[in-house]
Coordinates of C-alpha atoms and ligand atoms in Angstrom, one line a residue:
Chain A
X178 CA -5.1 82.3 194.4
X179 CA -7.1 79.8 196.4
X180 CA -9.6 82.3 197.7
X181 CA -13.4 81.6 197.9
X182 CA -13.9 83.4 194.6
X183 CA -14.1 81.2 191.6
X184 CA -10.9 80.8 189.6
X185 CA -10.9 83.1 186.6
X186 CA -10.9 80.2 184.2
X187 CA -14.1 78.6 185.4
X188 CA -15.8 76.7 188.2
X189 CA -14.0 74.6 190.7
X190 CA -15.0 71.0 190.1
X191 CA -14.9 67.9 192.4
X192 CA -12.2 65.3 191.5
X193 CA -13.9 62.4 189.8
X194 CA -12.8 58.8 190.2
X195 CA -12.1 58.3 186.5
X196 CA -11.0 60.4 183.5
X197 CA -10.2 59.5 179.9
X198 CA -6.9 61.4 180.2
X199 CA -4.9 62.7 183.1
X200 CA -2.2 65.3 182.7
X201 CA 0.3 65.7 185.5
X202 CA 1.6 69.3 186.0
X203 CA -0.3 72.5 185.5
X204 CA 2.2 74.2 183.2
X205 CA 2.0 75.4 179.6
X206 CA 2.6 72.0 178.1
X207 CA -0.3 70.3 180.0
X208 CA -2.6 73.2 179.4
X209 CA -1.8 73.3 175.7
X210 CA -2.2 69.6 175.3
X211 CA -5.6 69.7 177.1
X212 CA -6.7 72.6 175.0
X213 CA -5.9 70.8 171.7
X214 CA -7.2 67.4 172.9
X215 CA -10.6 69.1 173.5
X216 CA -10.6 71.5 170.6
X217 CA -9.2 69.2 167.8
X218 CA -10.0 65.7 169.0
X219 CA -13.2 66.1 171.0
X220 CA -11.6 64.6 174.1
X221 CA -12.9 66.6 177.0
X222 CA -12.9 64.1 179.9
X223 CA -9.5 65.4 181.1
X224 CA -8.0 66.2 184.5
X225 CA -5.0 68.4 184.9
X226 CA -3.4 67.5 188.2
X227 CA -1.4 70.4 189.7
X228 CA 0.4 70.2 193.0
X229 CA 0.5 74.0 193.6
X230 CA -1.3 76.4 191.2
X231 CA -1.2 76.7 187.5
X232 CA 1.8 78.7 186.4
X233 CA 3.7 77.8 189.6
X234 CA 6.6 76.3 187.6
X235 CA 8.5 77.5 184.6
X236 CA 5.2 78.6 183.1
X237 CA 5.2 81.6 185.4
X238 CA 8.9 82.1 185.8
X239 CA 10.3 82.2 182.3
X240 CA 11.6 85.3 180.5
X241 CA 9.0 84.8 177.8
X242 CA 11.4 84.8 174.8
X243 CA 10.1 83.1 171.6
X244 CA 12.1 82.4 168.4
X245 CA 12.5 79.7 165.7
X246 CA 16.2 79.9 164.7
X247 CA 17.4 76.7 166.3
X248 CA 20.2 74.6 164.9
X249 CA 18.7 71.3 163.5
X250 CA 16.2 70.3 160.9
X251 CA 14.1 68.5 163.6
X252 CA 13.8 71.5 165.9
X253 CA 13.3 74.4 163.5
X254 CA 9.9 73.2 162.0
X255 CA 8.5 72.6 165.4
X256 CA 9.5 76.0 166.8
X257 CA 8.4 77.7 163.6
X258 CA 5.0 76.3 163.9
X259 CA 4.9 77.4 167.6
X260 CA 6.0 80.9 166.7
X261 CA 3.4 81.1 163.9
X262 CA 0.7 80.0 166.4
X263 CA 0.9 83.1 168.7
X264 CA -1.3 85.4 166.5
X265 CA -3.7 82.4 165.9
X266 CA -4.0 81.6 169.6
X267 CA -4.5 85.3 170.5
X268 CA -7.6 85.2 168.3
X269 CA -8.8 81.7 169.1
X270 CA -8.3 82.1 172.9
X271 CA -9.8 85.6 172.7
X272 CA -7.0 86.7 175.0
X273 CA -4.4 89.3 174.4
X274 CA -1.1 87.3 174.6
X275 CA 0.8 90.5 174.0
X276 CA 3.0 89.0 171.3
X277 CA 5.7 91.6 170.6
X278 CA 7.7 90.3 167.6
X279 CA 10.5 92.8 168.2
X280 CA 13.2 90.5 166.7
X281 CA 16.1 88.6 168.3
X282 CA 19.7 89.6 168.0
X283 CA 22.1 86.8 168.9
X284 CA 25.5 88.3 169.3
X285 CA 28.6 86.6 167.9
X286 CA 32.0 87.2 169.5
X287 CA 34.5 85.5 167.2
X288 CA 35.0 84.6 163.6
X289 CA 34.3 80.9 164.5
X290 CA 31.0 81.9 166.0
X291 CA 30.2 83.9 162.8
X292 CA 30.9 80.7 160.8
X293 CA 28.7 78.6 163.1
X294 CA 25.9 81.2 162.8
X295 CA 26.1 81.0 158.9
X296 CA 25.2 77.3 159.2
X297 CA 22.3 77.9 161.6
X298 CA 21.0 80.7 159.4
X299 CA 21.1 78.4 156.3
X300 CA 19.1 75.8 158.2
X301 CA 16.5 78.5 159.2
X302 CA 16.3 79.9 155.7
X303 CA 15.9 76.4 154.3
X304 CA 12.9 75.9 156.5
X305 CA 11.4 79.3 155.6
X306 CA 12.4 81.1 158.8
X307 CA 13.7 84.6 158.4
X308 CA 17.2 84.9 159.8
X309 CA 20.2 86.9 158.6
X310 CA 23.9 87.4 159.5
X311 CA 24.7 91.0 160.1
X312 CA 28.0 92.6 161.0
X313 CA 28.8 94.7 164.1
X314 CA 28.0 98.0 162.4
X315 CA 24.6 96.8 161.3
X316 CA 23.9 95.5 164.8
X317 CA 24.8 98.9 166.2
X318 CA 22.4 100.5 163.8
X319 CA 19.6 98.2 165.0
X320 CA 20.5 98.5 168.7
X321 CA 22.3 101.8 169.3
X322 CA 22.9 100.9 172.9
X323 CA 25.3 98.1 171.9
X324 CA 29.0 98.5 172.7
X325 CA 30.8 97.4 169.5
X326 CA 34.2 98.6 170.6
X327 CA 37.2 96.3 170.9
X328 CA 37.9 97.0 174.5
X329 CA 35.4 94.6 176.1
X330 CA 35.9 91.1 177.3
X331 CA 34.1 89.6 174.3
X332 CA 34.1 92.1 171.4
X333 CA 31.1 91.9 169.1
X334 CA 31.9 90.6 165.6
X335 CA 28.3 90.5 164.3
X336 CA 25.0 88.9 165.1
X337 CA 22.4 86.4 164.0
X338 CA 19.3 88.6 163.3
X339 CA 15.9 86.9 163.5
X340 CA 13.2 89.5 163.0
X341 CA 10.1 87.3 163.6
X342 CA 11.0 86.4 167.2
X343 CA 10.4 88.4 170.3
X344 CA 8.4 88.1 173.5
X345 CA 4.9 86.8 174.5
X346 CA 3.2 87.5 177.9
X347 CA 3.7 84.1 179.5
X348 CA 1.1 84.5 182.3
X349 CA -1.5 85.4 179.6
X350 CA -0.8 82.2 177.8
X351 CA -1.4 80.2 181.0
X352 CA -4.7 82.0 181.7
X353 CA -5.9 82.0 178.2
X354 CA -5.3 78.3 177.7
X355 CA -6.8 77.5 181.1
X356 CA -9.9 79.4 180.4
X357 CA -10.4 78.0 176.9
X358 CA -9.7 74.4 178.0
X359 CA -12.1 74.8 181.0
X360 CA -14.8 76.1 178.8
X361 CA -14.6 72.9 176.7
X362 CA -14.9 70.8 179.9
X363 CA -11.3 70.2 181.0
X364 CA -11.0 70.1 184.8
X365 CA -8.1 71.8 186.4
X366 CA -7.3 70.5 189.9
X367 CA -5.0 72.8 191.8
X368 CA -3.4 71.8 195.2
X369 CA -3.6 68.2 194.1
X370 CA -0.3 66.2 194.0
X371 CA 0.2 63.2 191.8
X372 CA 1.8 60.5 193.9
X373 CA 1.9 57.4 191.7
X374 CA 0.9 55.8 188.5
X375 CA -0.7 52.4 188.7
X376 CA 0.0 49.8 186.0
X377 CA -1.2 46.3 185.2
X378 CA 0.4 44.1 182.5
X379 CA 2.4 47.0 181.2
X380 CA -0.6 49.3 180.9
X381 CA -1.6 52.4 182.7
X382 CA -4.6 51.8 185.0
X383 CA -4.7 54.7 187.5
X384 CA -3.1 57.8 188.9
X385 CA -2.9 58.1 192.7
X386 CA -3.2 61.7 193.9
X387 CA -3.2 63.4 197.3
X388 CA -7.0 63.6 197.0
X389 CA -7.7 60.1 195.9
X390 CA -7.1 57.6 193.1
X391 CA -8.2 58.2 189.5
X392 CA -8.8 55.4 187.1
X393 CA -7.5 56.2 183.6
X394 CA -5.8 54.6 180.6
X395 CA -3.8 57.5 179.5
X396 CA -1.5 59.7 181.5
X397 CA 1.0 62.4 180.4
X398 CA 3.8 63.7 182.7
X399 CA 4.6 67.2 181.6
X400 CA 5.6 68.7 184.9
X401 CA 8.5 70.9 183.7
X402 CA 11.6 70.5 185.7
X403 CA 9.9 68.1 188.1
X404 CA 9.2 65.5 185.3
X405 CA 12.4 63.5 185.5
X406 CA 12.1 62.9 189.2
X407 CA 8.4 62.0 189.0
X408 CA 9.0 59.6 186.0
X409 CA 11.8 57.8 187.8
X410 CA 9.9 57.7 191.1
X411 CA 6.6 56.5 189.7
X412 CA 7.7 54.2 186.9
X413 CA 11.4 53.6 187.4
X414 CA 12.3 55.1 184.0
X415 CA 15.6 56.9 184.1
X416 CA 16.1 59.9 181.8
X417 CA 19.1 61.7 180.3
X418 CA 18.2 64.8 182.3
X419 CA 20.0 67.0 184.8
X420 CA 17.8 69.4 186.8
X421 CA 19.4 72.8 187.6
X422 CA 18.1 76.1 189.1
X423 CA 18.2 78.9 186.6
X424 CA 17.8 82.6 187.6
X425 CA 16.4 85.7 186.0
X426 CA 16.0 89.3 187.2
X427 CA 14.6 92.7 186.2
X428 CA 15.9 96.2 186.6
X429 CA 14.1 99.3 187.6
X430 CA 11.9 100.7 184.8
X431 CA 13.7 102.8 182.2
X432 CA 12.7 104.9 179.2
X433 CA 12.8 102.9 176.0
X434 CA 16.5 101.9 175.2
X435 CA 16.2 98.4 173.8
X436 CA 13.7 97.3 171.2
X437 CA 15.1 93.8 170.4
X438 CA 15.9 90.7 172.4
X439 CA 19.7 90.7 172.7
X440 CA 21.5 87.5 173.7
X441 CA 25.1 86.5 174.0
X442 CA 26.4 83.0 174.5
X443 CA 29.9 84.1 175.4
X444 CA 28.6 86.4 178.1
X445 CA 25.9 83.8 179.2
X446 CA 23.4 86.7 179.2
X447 CA 20.3 87.8 177.4
X448 CA 18.2 90.9 177.9
X449 CA 15.1 92.7 176.6
X450 CA 13.1 95.6 177.7
X451 CA 9.6 94.8 178.9
X452 CA 6.6 96.8 178.1
X453 CA 6.8 98.2 181.6
X454 CA 10.3 99.5 180.8
X455 CA 12.3 97.0 183.0
X456 CA 15.3 95.3 181.5
X457 CA 14.6 91.6 182.0
X458 CA 17.7 89.5 181.9
X459 CA 18.4 85.8 182.2
X460 CA 21.5 84.1 183.5
X461 CA 23.2 80.7 183.0
X462 CA 22.2 77.7 185.2
X463 CA 23.7 76.8 188.6
X464 CA 26.8 74.8 188.2
X465 CA 25.3 71.7 189.9
X466 CA 21.9 70.0 189.8
X467 CA 19.5 71.2 192.5
X468 CA 15.8 71.9 193.0
X469 CA 16.2 74.9 195.3
X470 CA 15.1 77.7 192.9
X471 CA 17.2 79.9 195.2
X472 CA 18.9 83.1 194.0
X473 CA 22.6 83.8 194.4
X474 CA 24.7 86.9 194.6
X475 CA 27.0 85.2 192.1
X476 CA 24.5 85.7 189.3
X477 CA 23.4 89.3 190.2
X478 CA 27.1 90.2 189.9
X479 CA 27.5 88.2 186.8
X480 CA 24.5 89.8 185.0
X481 CA 25.6 93.3 186.1
X482 CA 29.1 92.7 184.8
X483 CA 27.9 91.3 181.5
X484 CA 25.3 93.9 180.8
X485 CA 27.5 96.8 181.7
X486 CA 30.0 95.6 179.1
X487 CA 27.8 95.1 176.0
X488 CA 25.0 97.5 177.0
X489 CA 27.1 100.1 178.9
X490 CA 24.2 102.6 179.2
X491 CA 22.9 100.2 181.9
X492 CA 25.8 100.9 184.2
X493 CA 24.4 102.0 187.6
X494 CA 20.9 100.8 186.9
X495 CA 19.5 98.8 189.8
X496 CA 18.0 95.3 189.8
X497 CA 14.5 95.3 191.4
X498 CA 13.6 91.6 191.5
X499 CA 15.3 88.3 191.0
X500 CA 13.8 84.8 190.9
X501 CA 14.7 81.2 190.1
X502 CA 13.1 78.3 188.4
X503 CA 14.1 74.9 187.2
X504 CA 15.7 73.9 183.9
X505 CA 15.6 70.1 183.0
X506 CA 18.5 69.8 180.6
X507 CA 19.4 66.9 178.2
X508 CA 22.9 66.3 176.8
X509 CA 21.8 67.3 173.3
X510 CA 19.8 70.4 174.4
X511 CA 16.6 68.9 172.8
X512 CA 13.5 67.7 174.6
X513 CA 12.1 64.2 175.1
X514 CA 8.6 63.6 173.7
X515 CA 7.6 60.0 173.8
X516 CA 4.6 57.7 174.6
X517 CA 3.0 54.3 174.5
X518 CA 6.5 52.9 174.4
X519 CA 7.9 52.1 177.9
X520 CA 4.4 51.6 179.4
X521 CA 1.2 51.5 177.3
X522 CA -0.8 54.6 177.9
X523 CA 2.1 56.5 179.5
X524 CA 3.3 59.7 177.7
X525 CA 6.1 62.1 178.6
X526 CA 7.0 65.6 177.4
X527 CA 10.0 66.9 179.3
X528 CA 13.7 67.9 179.0
X529 CA 12.6 71.4 177.9
X530 CA 15.4 73.1 179.9
X531 CA 15.2 76.8 179.5
X532 CA 13.4 76.7 176.1
X533 CA 10.0 75.2 176.8
X534 CA 7.9 78.3 176.8
X535 CA 8.4 79.1 173.1
X536 CA 7.5 75.6 172.0
X537 CA 4.4 75.0 174.1
X538 CA 1.8 75.9 171.5
X539 CA 3.0 73.5 168.8
X540 CA 4.0 70.8 171.3
X541 CA 0.5 70.8 172.9
X542 CA -1.0 70.4 169.4
X543 CA 1.2 67.4 168.5
X544 CA 1.1 65.7 172.0
X545 CA -2.7 66.0 171.8
X546 CA -2.6 64.3 168.3
X547 CA -0.3 61.6 169.7
X548 CA -2.5 60.8 172.7
X549 CA -5.8 61.0 170.7
X550 CA -4.7 58.9 167.7
X551 CA -2.1 56.7 169.6
X552 CA 0.2 57.3 166.6
X553 CA 3.3 59.5 167.0
X554 CA 3.1 62.4 164.6
X555 CA 6.2 62.4 162.3
X556 CA 7.3 65.8 163.6
X557 CA 7.7 64.3 167.1
X558 CA 9.4 61.0 166.1
X559 CA 13.0 62.3 166.3
X560 CA 12.5 63.3 170.0
X561 CA 11.9 59.8 171.3
X562 CA 13.9 58.6 174.3
X563 CA 15.4 55.8 172.2
X564 CA 17.7 58.2 170.4
X565 CA 20.2 58.2 173.3
X566 CA 20.5 54.4 173.1
X567 CA 20.8 54.5 169.3
X568 CA 23.5 57.3 169.5
X569 CA 21.2 59.5 167.4
X570 CA 21.6 62.6 169.6
X571 CA 20.4 65.8 168.2
X572 CA 22.8 68.5 167.0
X573 CA 21.3 71.4 168.9
X574 CA 24.7 71.8 170.5
X575 CA 27.9 71.1 168.7
X576 CA 29.4 69.1 171.6
X577 CA 27.7 67.0 174.3
X578 CA 27.0 69.0 177.4
X579 CA 28.0 67.8 180.8
X580 CA 26.4 70.1 183.4
X581 CA 29.3 71.5 185.4
X582 CA 31.0 74.8 185.9
X583 CA 33.3 74.1 183.0
X584 CA 30.8 74.9 180.4
Chain B
X134 CA 22.3 78.1 196.5
X135 CA 24.7 78.1 199.4
X136 CA 26.8 75.1 199.3
X137 CA 29.8 73.7 201.2
X138 CA 31.4 70.4 200.5
X139 CA 33.4 68.2 202.7
X140 CA 36.5 67.0 200.9
X141 CA 37.9 63.9 202.6
X142 CA 41.4 65.5 202.5
X143 CA 40.8 69.3 202.8
X144 CA 37.7 69.3 205.0
X145 CA 34.7 71.5 204.6
X146 CA 35.2 74.0 201.8
X147 CA 33.3 76.5 199.6
X148 CA 31.3 74.6 196.9
X149 CA 32.7 76.8 194.1
X150 CA 36.1 75.1 194.5
X151 CA 34.6 71.8 193.3
X152 CA 33.3 70.4 190.0
X153 CA 30.1 68.3 190.0
X154 CA 30.8 64.9 188.6
X155 CA 27.4 63.3 188.2
X156 CA 25.3 60.8 190.1
X157 CA 27.0 57.7 191.5
X158 CA 26.1 54.9 189.1
X159 CA 28.4 52.1 190.2
X160 CA 31.4 50.7 188.3
X161 CA 31.8 51.3 184.6
X162 CA 30.2 48.4 182.7
X163 CA 32.5 45.7 181.3
X164 CA 33.3 46.1 177.6
X165 CA 32.6 42.4 177.0
X166 CA 29.1 41.9 175.9
X167 CA 28.2 45.5 176.5
X168 CA 24.7 46.4 175.2
X169 CA 23.7 49.8 173.9
X170 CA 21.1 49.9 176.7
X171 CA 23.7 49.3 179.4
X172 CA 26.1 51.9 177.9
X173 CA 23.3 54.5 177.5
X174 CA 22.3 53.8 181.1
X175 CA 25.8 54.4 182.4
X176 CA 26.6 57.4 180.2
X177 CA 23.4 59.4 180.0
X178 CA 20.6 58.3 182.4
X179 CA 20.0 59.9 185.8
X180 CA 17.6 59.4 188.6
X181 CA 17.3 63.2 189.2
X182 CA 16.3 62.5 192.8
X183 CA 14.6 65.4 194.6
X184 CA 16.1 64.6 198.0
X185 CA 19.3 62.9 199.2
X186 CA 21.5 61.4 196.5
X187 CA 25.0 60.0 196.3
X188 CA 27.1 61.9 193.8
X189 CA 30.7 62.6 192.6
X190 CA 32.7 65.7 193.1
X191 CA 36.2 66.8 192.1
X192 CA 38.2 69.2 194.2
X193 CA 39.4 71.1 191.2
X194 CA 40.7 74.2 193.0
X195 CA 42.1 72.1 195.8
X196 CA 43.8 68.7 196.3
X197 CA 42.5 67.1 193.0
X198 CA 40.6 64.3 194.7
X199 CA 37.5 62.6 193.2
X200 CA 35.1 61.5 195.9
X201 CA 31.4 61.0 196.7
X202 CA 29.1 62.7 199.1
X203 CA 25.5 62.5 200.0
X204 CA 23.6 65.8 199.3
X205 CA 20.0 66.9 199.5
X206 CA 19.2 68.3 196.1
X207 CA 16.2 70.3 197.5
X208 CA 18.3 72.2 200.0
X209 CA 21.9 71.9 198.7
X210 CA 23.0 70.7 202.1
X211 CA 25.3 67.8 202.6
X212 CA 23.6 64.9 204.3
X213 CA 25.3 63.5 207.4
X214 CA 28.1 61.4 206.1
X215 CA 29.2 58.5 208.2
X216 CA 33.0 58.6 208.6
X217 CA 35.0 55.3 208.3
X218 CA 36.3 55.6 211.8
X219 CA 32.9 56.2 213.3
X220 CA 31.6 53.2 211.4
X221 CA 34.5 51.1 212.8
X222 CA 33.6 52.0 216.4
X223 CA 30.0 51.4 215.8
X224 CA 30.8 47.9 214.5
X225 CA 33.0 47.2 217.4
X226 CA 30.3 48.2 219.8
X227 CA 27.8 46.1 217.9
X228 CA 30.1 43.1 218.4
X229 CA 30.3 43.6 222.2
Ligands
LIG32 C1 14.2 81.6 184.8 C2 13.7 80.9 183.6 C3 13.7 81.5 182.3 C4 13.2 80.9 181.2 N1 13.2 81.5 180.0 C5 12.6 81.0 178.9 C6 12.5 81.7 177.7 O1 12.8 82.9 177.6 N2 11.9 81.1 176.6 C7 11.5 79.8 176.7 O2 11.1 79.3 175.7 N3 11.6 79.1 177.9 C8 12.1 79.6 179.0 N4 12.2 78.9 180.2 C9 11.7 77.5 180.2 C10 10.2 77.3 180.3 O3 9.8 78.1 181.3 C11 10.0 75.8 180.7 O4 10.6 74.9 179.8 C12 8.5 75.5 180.7 O5 7.7 76.4 181.3 C13 8.2 74.1 181.3 O6 7.0 73.5 180.8 P1 5.6 73.7 181.6 O7 5.2 75.2 181.5 O8 4.7 72.8 180.9 O9 5.9 73.3 183.1 P2 6.0 74.1 184.4 O10 5.3 75.4 184.4 O11 7.4 74.0 185.0 O12 5.0 73.2 185.3 C14 5.3 72.1 186.1 C15 4.2 72.0 187.1 O13 4.2 70.7 187.6 C16 3.7 70.8 189.0 N5 4.1 69.6 189.7 C17 5.3 69.2 190.1 N6 5.2 68.0 190.7 C18 3.9 67.6 190.7 C19 3.2 66.5 191.2 N7 3.8 65.5 191.8 N8 1.8 66.5 190.9 C20 1.2 67.5 190.3 N9 1.9 68.6 189.8 C21 3.2 68.7 190.0 C22 4.4 72.1 189.5 O14 3.8 72.6 190.6 C23 4.4 73.0 188.2 O15 3.3 73.9 188.3 C24 12.7 79.5 181.3 C25 12.7 78.9 182.5 C26 13.1 79.6 183.7 C27 13.1 78.9 185.0
LIG33 ZN1 40.5 68.5 198.7

């Protein structure tokens, strides 16, 4: 990673003493913002400051699921645009992002859940996103491995079927965006930690890093799960965020058995079969905030129990690898994108929890527009931090979430 | 994610017996003259410290006590908590 060979996205560059724009965190959101700043706004004097290496955070740890069947009229258009961008980016980046639009099947385990799904589907359809309600028999026809019998903990009543969703190769997105951004002049500084943001008269003036101070008038913090701690530490701004470790794991490779992404809220479990044949499955978050990214036997057992109920053909299959990352959760399950508000020249893009991979393409595009024009694009306006003070929380979840073992 | 928590009544117990209750934020703000900012701050906003923080826990599968501990969020380990009796002796010693 840090060998003498030049990084695959371009030459190593010395850290300059000033940049037009500094982006803190080398994840997908910074990379995409840098890419669009350069490509669509001609702003190329950009430094991406990354403490470890690009893709160290959620960017390299996520389970790569993409979809656009969220619950509210604010989220759906943003995620739809992000979903529509994968084929475009594959071309523009000249990088195979391995978009596999195999479709998502979100299982429903009660009549109440089926009713809730009807509303979500109506929202999707209103926004031109393909999404249908199907019954248990139709779900079984799509995914023959499903157990639709009554004798499991949460019998399957039906599913929300979203054909255009699927999976994208997350590492390829990191590399493709990094290479394209670097080609346009963006500098990526790995093993460089952002330590502080300097301000004068309510305006950003500099960013202090472990390798020296950079003068700049615009800075974005989009450091995944680390954002909230950095924003409080550097600027004293508190956010409605809880940071929790979230784990995922893969089984040994199998012959093809699953050609959709299957997810279940009741089982707190989702799974898909990767192109290598492994079943990749994600778990719920740890029951209390922490930055450990450690794995627990608790979730290995939980995933095994859940999968062997609704996909019984997986009984006896072994897990090969398990890993953890961070999820920065907000009480309304929607992100915070804001800027030029608390401090002039300071922007933030965080609170993406366990859904910030699928959105990165469109968010990068609009955060770039926001920073280049200094005007918040309409599509981002509902995501401002002020919504919590104004009691305009988003309805991505029916009830406010309090991060504890009780939910 | 190993975690043990020291309940002031039951002592050191498995963390799964407890429910996390949020960061310690001081007393609930007075209703009189309460601003949306102050209420939002109390209800929603966190410091998300990567390090030692004071936080609330509820011994749900135990004695039912609500109490605060100091925990390092990067290791899940409880930080040394100074017991009241130890504090008292230290104060006495300081007075000598
Ligand atoms: C197990 C798991 C499964 C997930 N599954 C999905 C999924 O299926 N679909 C989906 O849409 N989303 C998913 N997510 C969420 C998604 O991965 C994140 O929301 C997203 O990657 C976060 O944005 P990012 O890539 O911009 O940031 P990250 O990749 O998290 O980048 C943050 C970067 O900031 C760096 N950093 C931290 N502190 C500093 C500092 N002081 N100075 C400089 N750099 C610093 C870190 O080293 C890190 O590289 C998942 C997450 C996890 C952990
Ligand atoms: Zn107790």
